[in-house]
XYZ file of C-alpha atoms in Angstrom:
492
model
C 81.414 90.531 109.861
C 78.763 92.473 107.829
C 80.671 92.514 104.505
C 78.799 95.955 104.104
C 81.060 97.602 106.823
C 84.250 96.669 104.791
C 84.491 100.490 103.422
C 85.774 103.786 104.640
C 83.545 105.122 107.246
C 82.773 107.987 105.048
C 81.020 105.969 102.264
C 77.905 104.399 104.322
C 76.254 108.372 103.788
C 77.137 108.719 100.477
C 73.765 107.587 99.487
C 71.945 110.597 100.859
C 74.898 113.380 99.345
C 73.818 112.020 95.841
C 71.397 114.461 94.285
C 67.749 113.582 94.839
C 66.659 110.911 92.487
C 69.774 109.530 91.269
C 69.275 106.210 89.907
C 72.710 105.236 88.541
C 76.594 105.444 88.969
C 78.746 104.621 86.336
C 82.748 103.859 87.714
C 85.849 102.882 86.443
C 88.876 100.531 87.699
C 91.919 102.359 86.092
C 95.755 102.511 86.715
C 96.628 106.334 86.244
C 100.206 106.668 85.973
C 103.466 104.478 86.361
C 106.020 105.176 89.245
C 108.122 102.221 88.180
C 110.506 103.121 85.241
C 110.163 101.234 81.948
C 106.899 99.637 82.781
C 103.864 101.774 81.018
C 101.344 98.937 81.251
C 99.937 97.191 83.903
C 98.736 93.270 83.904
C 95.253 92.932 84.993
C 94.278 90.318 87.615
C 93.026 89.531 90.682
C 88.862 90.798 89.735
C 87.423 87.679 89.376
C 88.946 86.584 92.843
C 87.140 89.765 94.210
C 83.993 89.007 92.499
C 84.195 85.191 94.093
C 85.641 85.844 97.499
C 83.475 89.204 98.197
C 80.389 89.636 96.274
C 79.381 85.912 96.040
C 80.742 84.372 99.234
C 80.553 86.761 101.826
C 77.881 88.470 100.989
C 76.036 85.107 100.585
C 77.749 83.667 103.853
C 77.441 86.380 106.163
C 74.478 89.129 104.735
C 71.862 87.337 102.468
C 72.277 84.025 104.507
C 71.823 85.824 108.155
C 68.394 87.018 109.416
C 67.164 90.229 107.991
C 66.903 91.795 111.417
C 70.336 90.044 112.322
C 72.021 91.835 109.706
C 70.465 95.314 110.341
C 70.934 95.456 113.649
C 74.750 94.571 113.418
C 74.821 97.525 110.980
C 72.750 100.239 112.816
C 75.118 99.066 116.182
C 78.168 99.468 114.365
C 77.131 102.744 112.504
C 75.704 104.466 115.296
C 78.434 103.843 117.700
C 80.865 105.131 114.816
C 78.876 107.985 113.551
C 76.799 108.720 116.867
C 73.034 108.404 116.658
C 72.650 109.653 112.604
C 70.502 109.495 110.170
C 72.046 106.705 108.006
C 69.413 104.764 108.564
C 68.776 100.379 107.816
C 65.712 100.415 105.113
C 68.157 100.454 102.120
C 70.323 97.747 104.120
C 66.963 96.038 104.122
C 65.783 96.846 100.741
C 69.182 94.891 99.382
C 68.428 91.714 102.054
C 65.286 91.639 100.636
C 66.757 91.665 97.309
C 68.596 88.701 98.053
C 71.502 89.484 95.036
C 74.317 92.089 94.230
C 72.436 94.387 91.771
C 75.815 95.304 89.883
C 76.419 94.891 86.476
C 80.796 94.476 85.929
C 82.251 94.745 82.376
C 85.845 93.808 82.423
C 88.870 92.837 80.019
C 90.227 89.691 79.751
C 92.172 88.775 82.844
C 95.756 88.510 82.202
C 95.944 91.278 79.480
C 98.289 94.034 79.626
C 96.649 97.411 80.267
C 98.087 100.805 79.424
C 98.045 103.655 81.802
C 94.665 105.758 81.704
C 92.946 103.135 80.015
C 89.883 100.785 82.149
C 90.547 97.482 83.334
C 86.631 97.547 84.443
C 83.546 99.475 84.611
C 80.766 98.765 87.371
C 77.127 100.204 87.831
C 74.014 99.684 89.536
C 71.237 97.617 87.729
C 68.430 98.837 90.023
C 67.601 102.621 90.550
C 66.991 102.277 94.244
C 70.694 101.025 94.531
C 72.469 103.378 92.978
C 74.471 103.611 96.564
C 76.200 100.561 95.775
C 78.608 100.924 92.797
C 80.861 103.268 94.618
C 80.151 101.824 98.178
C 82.113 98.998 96.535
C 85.197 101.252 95.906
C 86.866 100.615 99.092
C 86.833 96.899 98.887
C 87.652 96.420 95.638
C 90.570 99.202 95.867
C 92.472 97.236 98.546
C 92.112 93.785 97.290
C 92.378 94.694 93.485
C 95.767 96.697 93.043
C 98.072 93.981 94.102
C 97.668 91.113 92.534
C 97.994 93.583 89.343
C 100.621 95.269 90.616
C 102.914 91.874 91.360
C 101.777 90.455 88.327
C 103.186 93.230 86.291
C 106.200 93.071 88.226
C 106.029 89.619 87.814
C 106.033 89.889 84.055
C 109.041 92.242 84.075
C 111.169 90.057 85.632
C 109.952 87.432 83.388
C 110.744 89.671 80.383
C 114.353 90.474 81.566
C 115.543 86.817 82.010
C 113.900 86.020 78.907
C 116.292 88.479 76.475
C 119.291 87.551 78.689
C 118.224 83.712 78.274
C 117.403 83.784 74.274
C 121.196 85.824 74.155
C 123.034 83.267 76.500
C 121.590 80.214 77.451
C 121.099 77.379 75.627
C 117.804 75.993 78.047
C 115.713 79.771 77.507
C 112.932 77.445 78.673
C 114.687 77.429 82.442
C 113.642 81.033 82.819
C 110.041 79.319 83.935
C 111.633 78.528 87.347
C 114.616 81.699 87.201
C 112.285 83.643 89.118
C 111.452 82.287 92.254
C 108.794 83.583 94.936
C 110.404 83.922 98.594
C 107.878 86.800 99.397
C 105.233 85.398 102.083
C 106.874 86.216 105.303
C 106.959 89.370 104.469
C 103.458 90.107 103.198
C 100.831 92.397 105.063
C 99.038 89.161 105.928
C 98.252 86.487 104.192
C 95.873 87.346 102.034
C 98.224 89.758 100.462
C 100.740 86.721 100.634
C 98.224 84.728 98.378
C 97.264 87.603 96.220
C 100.565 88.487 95.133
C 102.023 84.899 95.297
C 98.913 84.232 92.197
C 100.360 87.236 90.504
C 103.576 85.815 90.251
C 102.744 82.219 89.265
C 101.508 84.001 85.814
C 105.066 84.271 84.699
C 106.592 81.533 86.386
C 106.695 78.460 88.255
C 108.696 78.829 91.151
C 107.645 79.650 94.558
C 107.516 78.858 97.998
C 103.711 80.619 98.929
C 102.194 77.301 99.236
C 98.966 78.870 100.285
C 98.524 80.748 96.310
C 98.585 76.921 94.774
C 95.425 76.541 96.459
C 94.532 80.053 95.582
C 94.600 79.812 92.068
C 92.698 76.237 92.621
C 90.001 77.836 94.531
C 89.668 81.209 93.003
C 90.721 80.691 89.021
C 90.253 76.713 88.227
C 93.528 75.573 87.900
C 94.649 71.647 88.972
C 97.419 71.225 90.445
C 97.039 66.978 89.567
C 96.949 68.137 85.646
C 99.491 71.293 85.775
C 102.245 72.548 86.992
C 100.660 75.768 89.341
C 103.815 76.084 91.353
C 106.470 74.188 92.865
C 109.555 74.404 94.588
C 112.951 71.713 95.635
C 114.095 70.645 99.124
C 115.840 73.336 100.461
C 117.723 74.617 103.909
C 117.425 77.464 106.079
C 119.989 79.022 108.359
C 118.776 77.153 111.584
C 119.473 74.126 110.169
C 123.447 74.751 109.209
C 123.636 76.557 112.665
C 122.042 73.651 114.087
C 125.179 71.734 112.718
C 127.540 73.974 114.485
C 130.179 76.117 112.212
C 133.180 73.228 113.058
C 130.437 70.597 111.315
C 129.423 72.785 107.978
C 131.103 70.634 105.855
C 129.288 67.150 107.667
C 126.101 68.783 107.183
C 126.693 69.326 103.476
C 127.702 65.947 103.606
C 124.585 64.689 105.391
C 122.439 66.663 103.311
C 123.405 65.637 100.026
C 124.608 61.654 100.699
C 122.002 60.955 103.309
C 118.802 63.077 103.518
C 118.989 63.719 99.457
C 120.779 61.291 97.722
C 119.060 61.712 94.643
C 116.961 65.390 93.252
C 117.939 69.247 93.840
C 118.432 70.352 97.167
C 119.122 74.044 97.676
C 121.863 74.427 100.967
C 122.506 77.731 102.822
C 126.027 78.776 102.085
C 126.648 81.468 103.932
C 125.731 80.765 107.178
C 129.225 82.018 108.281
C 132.184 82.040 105.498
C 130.760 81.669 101.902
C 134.610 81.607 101.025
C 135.305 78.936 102.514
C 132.676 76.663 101.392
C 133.112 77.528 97.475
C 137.190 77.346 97.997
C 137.278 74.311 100.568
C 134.127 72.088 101.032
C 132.704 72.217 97.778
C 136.454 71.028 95.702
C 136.500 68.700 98.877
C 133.005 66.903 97.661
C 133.557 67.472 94.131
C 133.204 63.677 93.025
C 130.189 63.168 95.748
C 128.470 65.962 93.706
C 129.431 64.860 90.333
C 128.296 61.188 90.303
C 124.870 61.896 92.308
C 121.509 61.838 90.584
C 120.270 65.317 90.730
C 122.022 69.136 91.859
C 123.256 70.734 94.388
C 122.150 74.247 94.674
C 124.517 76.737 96.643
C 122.363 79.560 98.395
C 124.233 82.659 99.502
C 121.859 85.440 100.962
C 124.368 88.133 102.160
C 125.890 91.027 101.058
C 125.880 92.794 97.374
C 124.179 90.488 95.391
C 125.671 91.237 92.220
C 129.048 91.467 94.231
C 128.752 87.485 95.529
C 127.540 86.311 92.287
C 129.532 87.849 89.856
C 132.554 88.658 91.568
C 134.210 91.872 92.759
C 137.737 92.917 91.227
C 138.744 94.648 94.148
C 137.999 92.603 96.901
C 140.760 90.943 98.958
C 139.914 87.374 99.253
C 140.472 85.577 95.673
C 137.415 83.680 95.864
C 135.558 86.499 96.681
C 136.764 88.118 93.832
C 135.492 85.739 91.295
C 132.028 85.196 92.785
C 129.917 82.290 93.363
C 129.226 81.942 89.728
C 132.897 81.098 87.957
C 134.254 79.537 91.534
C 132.112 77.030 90.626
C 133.061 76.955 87.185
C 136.751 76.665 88.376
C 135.527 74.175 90.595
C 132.983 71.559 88.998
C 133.260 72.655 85.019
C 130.984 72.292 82.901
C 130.045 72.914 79.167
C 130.170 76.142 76.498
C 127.207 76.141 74.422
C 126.736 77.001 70.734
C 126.161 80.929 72.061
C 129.456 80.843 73.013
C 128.900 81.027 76.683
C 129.747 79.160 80.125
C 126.617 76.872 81.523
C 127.657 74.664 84.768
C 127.708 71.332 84.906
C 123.900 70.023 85.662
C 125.077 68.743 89.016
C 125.739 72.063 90.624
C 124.054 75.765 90.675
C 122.715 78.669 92.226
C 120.545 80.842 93.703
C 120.089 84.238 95.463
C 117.442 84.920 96.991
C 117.717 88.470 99.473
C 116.335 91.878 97.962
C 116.801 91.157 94.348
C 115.134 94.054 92.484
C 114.536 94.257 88.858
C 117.561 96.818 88.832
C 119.562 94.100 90.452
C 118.804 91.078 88.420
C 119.807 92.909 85.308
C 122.961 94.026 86.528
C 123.883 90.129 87.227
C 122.490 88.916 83.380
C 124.804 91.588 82.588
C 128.054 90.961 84.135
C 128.300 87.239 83.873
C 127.219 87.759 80.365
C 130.337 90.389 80.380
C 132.477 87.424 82.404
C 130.784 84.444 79.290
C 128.305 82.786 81.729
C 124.782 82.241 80.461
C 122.462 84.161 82.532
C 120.325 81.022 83.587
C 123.776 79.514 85.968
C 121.410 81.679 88.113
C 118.292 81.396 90.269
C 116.632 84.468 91.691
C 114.510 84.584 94.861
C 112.182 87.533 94.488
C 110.744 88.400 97.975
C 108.928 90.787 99.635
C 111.765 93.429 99.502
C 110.242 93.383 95.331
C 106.446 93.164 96.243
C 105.948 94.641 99.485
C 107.901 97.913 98.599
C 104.508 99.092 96.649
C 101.327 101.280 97.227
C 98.265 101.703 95.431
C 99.994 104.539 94.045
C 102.849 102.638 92.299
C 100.362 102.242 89.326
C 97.960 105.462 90.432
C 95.558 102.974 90.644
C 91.755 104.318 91.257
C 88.423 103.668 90.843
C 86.002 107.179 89.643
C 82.322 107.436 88.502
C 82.398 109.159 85.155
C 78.584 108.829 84.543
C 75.420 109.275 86.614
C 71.165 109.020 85.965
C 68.634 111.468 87.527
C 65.414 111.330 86.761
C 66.538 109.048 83.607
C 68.847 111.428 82.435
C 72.405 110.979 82.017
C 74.723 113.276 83.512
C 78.528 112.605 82.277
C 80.992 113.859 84.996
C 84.469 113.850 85.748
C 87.391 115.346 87.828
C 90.303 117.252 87.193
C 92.268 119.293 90.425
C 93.570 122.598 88.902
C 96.052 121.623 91.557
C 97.301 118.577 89.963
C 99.768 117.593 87.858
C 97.267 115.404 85.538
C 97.268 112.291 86.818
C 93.832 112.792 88.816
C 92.097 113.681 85.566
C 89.421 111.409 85.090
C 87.714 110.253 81.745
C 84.205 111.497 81.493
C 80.631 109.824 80.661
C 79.925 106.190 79.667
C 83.440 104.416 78.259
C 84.700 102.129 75.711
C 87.678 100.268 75.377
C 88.723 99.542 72.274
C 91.981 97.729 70.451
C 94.502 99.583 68.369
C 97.273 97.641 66.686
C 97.070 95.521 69.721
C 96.909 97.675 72.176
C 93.789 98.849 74.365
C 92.564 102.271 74.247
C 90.238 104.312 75.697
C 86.956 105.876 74.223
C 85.143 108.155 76.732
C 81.610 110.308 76.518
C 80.192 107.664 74.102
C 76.400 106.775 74.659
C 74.950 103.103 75.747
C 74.947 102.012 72.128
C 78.593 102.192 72.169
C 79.564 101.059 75.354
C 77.584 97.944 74.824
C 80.215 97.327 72.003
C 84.064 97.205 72.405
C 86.627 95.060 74.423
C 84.809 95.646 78.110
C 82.509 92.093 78.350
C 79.962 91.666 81.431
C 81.871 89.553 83.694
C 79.427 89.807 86.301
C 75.478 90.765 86.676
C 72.886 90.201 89.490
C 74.356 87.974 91.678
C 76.074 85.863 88.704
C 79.307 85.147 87.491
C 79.536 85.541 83.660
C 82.490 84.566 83.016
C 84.786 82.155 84.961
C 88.180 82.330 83.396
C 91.193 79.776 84.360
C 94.935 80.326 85.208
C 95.852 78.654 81.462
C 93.650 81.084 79.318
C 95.604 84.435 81.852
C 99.009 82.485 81.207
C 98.288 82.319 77.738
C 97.508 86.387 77.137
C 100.342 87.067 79.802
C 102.482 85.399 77.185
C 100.912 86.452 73.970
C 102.064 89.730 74.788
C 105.804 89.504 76.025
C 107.046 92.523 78.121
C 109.777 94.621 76.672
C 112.998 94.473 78.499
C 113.590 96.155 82.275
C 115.082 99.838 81.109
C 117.119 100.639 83.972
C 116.608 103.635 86.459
């Protein structure tokens, strides 16, 4: 396809709305306000992935590398049949083949940095008068493919900066908190782009997931190695077909086979719930105790059912004992293990856990928090983090939006902006060129400044004319996504 015709069908006229002789737009990437309690910045990522993907590869692939006439005439078809027979016309579609480049200049933060609301991520704008159509013409695309990857990496980064306080407080291996949080989100993704896109976001905080598709992502798109780094990984693990493949009279020979047979050695994470949890923490497990205990490696018990906090930690006034306790001391009770110089419970290496159905952020603190209330370090824990956490967002879940603030006509600058008498704020936009600048470590935001200015401040050119500027890698994001450590979830 055209990579021109991925817009709204109202931008392709914008060009001729613009006053007469306008020779530049000025926009802005910026998230406006937080819907998501205790988070007031936002993690920026995913651009340069745009920037590769869109404005060098498919506009090289499938615009400046087709025929001229080729290209226009799959426009003008498409446009015509949309619009009816208009007045849209194909000479600037021409003008730009011609051109043979992007004609955008992009001035961006570091990728990776924490952003606060109302303050630019990037700025875009034209570098040729004739094209002044283009900057906004872009806001579509880069709308939909921009504000999630930021929006799961800051997620991302919350959860990161939760298990981190619990694990400095209770755990005596805070390092584990690299693989706590584990990704379980791609069948649930709109697609798999989104699958990749948000996958990446997570891998900035940790290790774990099971999107194979955003190791090669982050390969491709932000030049990590997989051969040289650890990008993401994952263990051996079952699903429920498998145990009900085994029938429910043969649970107990399946655990058997799994962990003597198939694994005899390494983690392997085994469905526990398939149909009585119970009975596999109170019966099975005490049954294969020593098979456990003297094999090279751990056996990971996954229940995915019910209250999570409930099955973990235990609930006083259930009926069944085991039930009662949860997952987490039953196996205490069962396998032992060791108290470390915190003063709390850590199982014994051979054994552990993991949950992995609609943990929130809400969620996984209440669990730090009650088997740090029962003496169990927080890290006797794995969570799966799935789509239930990154799906469940919009756009809007940062306000994210991207607004000209500046224009040229006839070589003169025009600052403009928007603010809704109807609105509550949020829609406000800044107004004229923009500067970002940093304030006891934090980014802030310097509008109506002239070109002087804006040439100066944190906002580099990332991109100009066709060319990629700057070409950052996953290690220098990781590095400012932990140079900056998120405070701790604040509960709704």
């Amino acid at each position: 396809m055209n990579p021109l015709l991925f817009t709204d069908g109202y931008k392709v006229d914008h060009r001729r709305q613009y006053p007469e002789n306008t020779s530049l737009v000025y926009s802005n990437w910026t998230p406006r306000k937080s819907r998501m309690e205790g988070i007031d910045e936002v993690v920026f990522f995913g651009l340069q992935y745009f920037i590769k993907r869109y404005i060098l590869d498919e506009f090289q692939a499938n615009f400046f590398n087709k025929s001229e006439d080729e290209v226009c005439n799959k426009y003008q078809r498409r446009i015509n049949a949309y619009l009816g027979e208009s007045s849209v016309g194909i000479e600037h579609i021409r003008a730009l083949h011609r051109l043979g480049y992007i004609p955008i200049v992009i001035k961006a933060l570091p990728e990776g940095v924490s952003v606060p609301m109302r303050v630019p991520m990037f700025t875009m704008y034209n570098t040729q008068p004739e094209f002044f159509w283009l900057t906004n013409y872009f806001e579509t695309l880069i709308s939909t493919t921009v504000w999630l990857p930021c929006t799961s990496a800051t997620i991302a980064k919350q959860f990161r900066g939760l298990l981190d306080s619990y694990a400095v407080e209770t755990s005596s291996v805070p390092e584990f908190t690299d693989w706590q949080g584990h990704d379980f989100s791609m069948r649930g993704m709109a697609g798999l782009e989104a699958a990749q896109i948000s996958a990446a976001g997570h891998l900035l905080s940790f290790k774990g997931t099971d999107t194979i598709p955003a190791i090669d992502f982050l390969e491709q798109y932000y030049n990590a190695d997989s051969e040289k780094e650890i990008i993401g990984g994952s263990v051996s693990a079952t699903e429920h077909s498998v145990m009900c493949m085994g029938t429910d009279t043969g649970e107990k020979d399946t655990f058997v086979r799994l962990i003597k047979e198939i694994y005899p050695k390494g983690i392997v994470s085994i469905v526990s719930d398939t149909w009585d949890l119970w009975k596999v923490l109170n019966e099975y497990l005490p049954e294969l105790k020593e098979e456990i205990l003297s094999r090279e490696g751990k056996v990971v018990i996954r229940p995915d059912s019910g209250d999570p906090a409930d099955i973990i930690c235990g609930n006083p006034s259930a009926e069944n004992s085991t039930a009662q306790k949860g997952v987490i001391e039953s196996l205490w009770d069962t396998f032992g293990g060791t108290i470390n110089g915190k003063g709390y419970k850590e199982l014994d290496p051979h054994i552990g856990a993991i949950y992995g159905d609609s943990i929130t952020l809400e969620r996984a603190e209440d669990i730090c928090e009650r088997l740090k209330a029962k003496g169990f370090a927080s890290t006797n824990v794995v969570f799966g983090i799935g789509s239930f956490t990154y799906q469940y967002n919009t756009r809007d879940t940062f306000g994210f939006a991207m607004k000209a603030t500046y224009g040229e006509i006839n070589g003169e600058g025009r600052e403009i902006f928007k603010n809704p008498i109807t609105d509550d704020g949020t829609k406000k936009s800044a107004k004229g060129l923009l500067k970002v600048v940093k304030e006891n470590g934090a980014y802030k935001l310097v509008d109506q400044v002239n070109w002087d200015d804006e040439s100066t401040g944190e906002l580099k050119e990332v991109f100009r004319n066709g060319k990629l500027l700057i070409n950052t890698s996953l290690k220098e994001i990781k590095k400012r996504i932990f140079e900056k450590k998120q405070q701790k979830h604040k509960p709704l």
